[in-house]
Protein backbone atom coordinates (compact mmCIF):
# COMPACT_ATOMS: atom_id res chain seq x y z
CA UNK A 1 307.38 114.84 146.80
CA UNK A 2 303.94 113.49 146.09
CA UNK A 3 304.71 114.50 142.53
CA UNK A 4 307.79 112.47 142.11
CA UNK A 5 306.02 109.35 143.53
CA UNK A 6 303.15 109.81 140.96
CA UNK A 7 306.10 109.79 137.84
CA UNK A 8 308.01 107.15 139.31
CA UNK A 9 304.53 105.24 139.53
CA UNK A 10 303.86 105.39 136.06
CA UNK A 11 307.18 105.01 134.59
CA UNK A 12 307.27 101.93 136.77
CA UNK A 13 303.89 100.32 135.38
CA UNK A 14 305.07 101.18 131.93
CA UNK A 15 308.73 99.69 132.58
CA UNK A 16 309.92 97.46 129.59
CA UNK A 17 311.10 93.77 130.74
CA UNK A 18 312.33 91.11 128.68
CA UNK A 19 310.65 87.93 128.56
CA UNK A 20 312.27 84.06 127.23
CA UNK A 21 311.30 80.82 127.00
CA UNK A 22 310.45 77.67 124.88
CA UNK A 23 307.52 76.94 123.46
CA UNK A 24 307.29 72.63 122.73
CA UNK A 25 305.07 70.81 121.13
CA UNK A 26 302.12 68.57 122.90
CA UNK A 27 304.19 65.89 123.75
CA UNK A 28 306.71 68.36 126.16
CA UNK A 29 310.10 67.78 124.23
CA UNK A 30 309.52 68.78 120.73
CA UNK A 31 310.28 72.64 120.57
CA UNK A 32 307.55 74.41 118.31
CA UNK A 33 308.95 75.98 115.26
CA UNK A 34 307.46 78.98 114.43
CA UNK A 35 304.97 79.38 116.85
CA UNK A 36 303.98 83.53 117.42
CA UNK A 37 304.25 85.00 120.66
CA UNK A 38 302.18 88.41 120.91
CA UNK A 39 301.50 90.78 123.70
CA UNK A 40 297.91 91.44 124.00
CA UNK A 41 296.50 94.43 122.84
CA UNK A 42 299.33 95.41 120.86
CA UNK A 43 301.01 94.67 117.48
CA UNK A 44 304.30 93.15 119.57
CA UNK A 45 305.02 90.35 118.73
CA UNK A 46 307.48 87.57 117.48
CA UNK A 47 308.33 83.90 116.41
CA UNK A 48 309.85 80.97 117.63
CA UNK A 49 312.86 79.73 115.93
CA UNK A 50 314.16 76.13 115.02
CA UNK A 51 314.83 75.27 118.77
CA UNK A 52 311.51 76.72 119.82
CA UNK A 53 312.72 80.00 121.73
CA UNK A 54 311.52 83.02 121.66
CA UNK A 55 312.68 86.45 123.38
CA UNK A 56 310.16 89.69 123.81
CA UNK A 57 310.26 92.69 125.58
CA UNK A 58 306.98 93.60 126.85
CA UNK A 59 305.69 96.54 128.53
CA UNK A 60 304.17 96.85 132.06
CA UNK A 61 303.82 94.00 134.48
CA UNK A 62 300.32 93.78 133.30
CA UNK A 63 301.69 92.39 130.11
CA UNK A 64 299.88 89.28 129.08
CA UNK A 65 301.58 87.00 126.09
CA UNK A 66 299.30 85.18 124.35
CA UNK A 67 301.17 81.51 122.39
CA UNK A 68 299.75 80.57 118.83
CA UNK A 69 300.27 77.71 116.67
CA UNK A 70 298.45 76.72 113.90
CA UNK A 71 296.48 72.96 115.49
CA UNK A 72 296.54 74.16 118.56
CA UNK A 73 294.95 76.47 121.39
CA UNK A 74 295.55 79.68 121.98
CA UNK A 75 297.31 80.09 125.53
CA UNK A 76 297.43 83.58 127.65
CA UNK A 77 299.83 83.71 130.18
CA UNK A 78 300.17 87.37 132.51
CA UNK A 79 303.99 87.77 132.89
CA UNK A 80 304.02 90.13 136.17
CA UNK A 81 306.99 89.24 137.32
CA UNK A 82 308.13 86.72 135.38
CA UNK A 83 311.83 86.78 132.94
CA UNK A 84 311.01 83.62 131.55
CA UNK A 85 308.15 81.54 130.17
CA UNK A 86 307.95 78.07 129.20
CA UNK A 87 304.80 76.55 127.42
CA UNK A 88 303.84 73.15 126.04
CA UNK A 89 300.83 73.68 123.08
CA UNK A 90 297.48 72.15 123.71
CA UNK A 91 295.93 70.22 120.61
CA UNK A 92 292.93 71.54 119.66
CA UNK A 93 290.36 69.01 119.60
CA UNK A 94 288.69 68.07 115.95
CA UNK A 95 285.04 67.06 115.03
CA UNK A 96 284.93 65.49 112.08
């Protein structure tokens, strides 16, 4: 019994969940073309499109998507529990 609890355990943390969203632009409206979406640590990862959605599937609920676009900051959100995440970008800030 104790052995089944241990496998269930760690197909559980290693369960694969899907993950949507939008990713806009600074001003909140303007969905981000082309913006990546990777899962930390790994080589997962994929793009926004011309309405600035994306869809992943990550694995484990330790997951933690991390949001680039070029001009802007790089955002980390942990998914846990989450099925869908929305982001607006940050501006980065420029010294001239």
């Amino acid at each position: 019994m104790l052995v089944a609890a241990i496998i269930f355990a760690s197909f559980a943390a290693y369960a694969q969940t899907f993950v949507k969203g939008t990713v806009y632009e600074a001003d909140g409206q303007t969905p981000a073309i082309g913006a990546t979406v990777m899962q930390k640590g790994t080589k997962n990862g994929v793009s926004t499109g011309v309405d600035g959605t994306y869809s992943i599937q990550v694995k484990g609920k330790n997951a933690v998507l991390t949001f680039r676009m070029i001009g802007c900051e790089d955002q980390e959100v942990k998914v846990g529990d989450k099925k869908e995440i929305n982001i607006t970008k940050k501006n980065q800030g420029v010294e001239l």
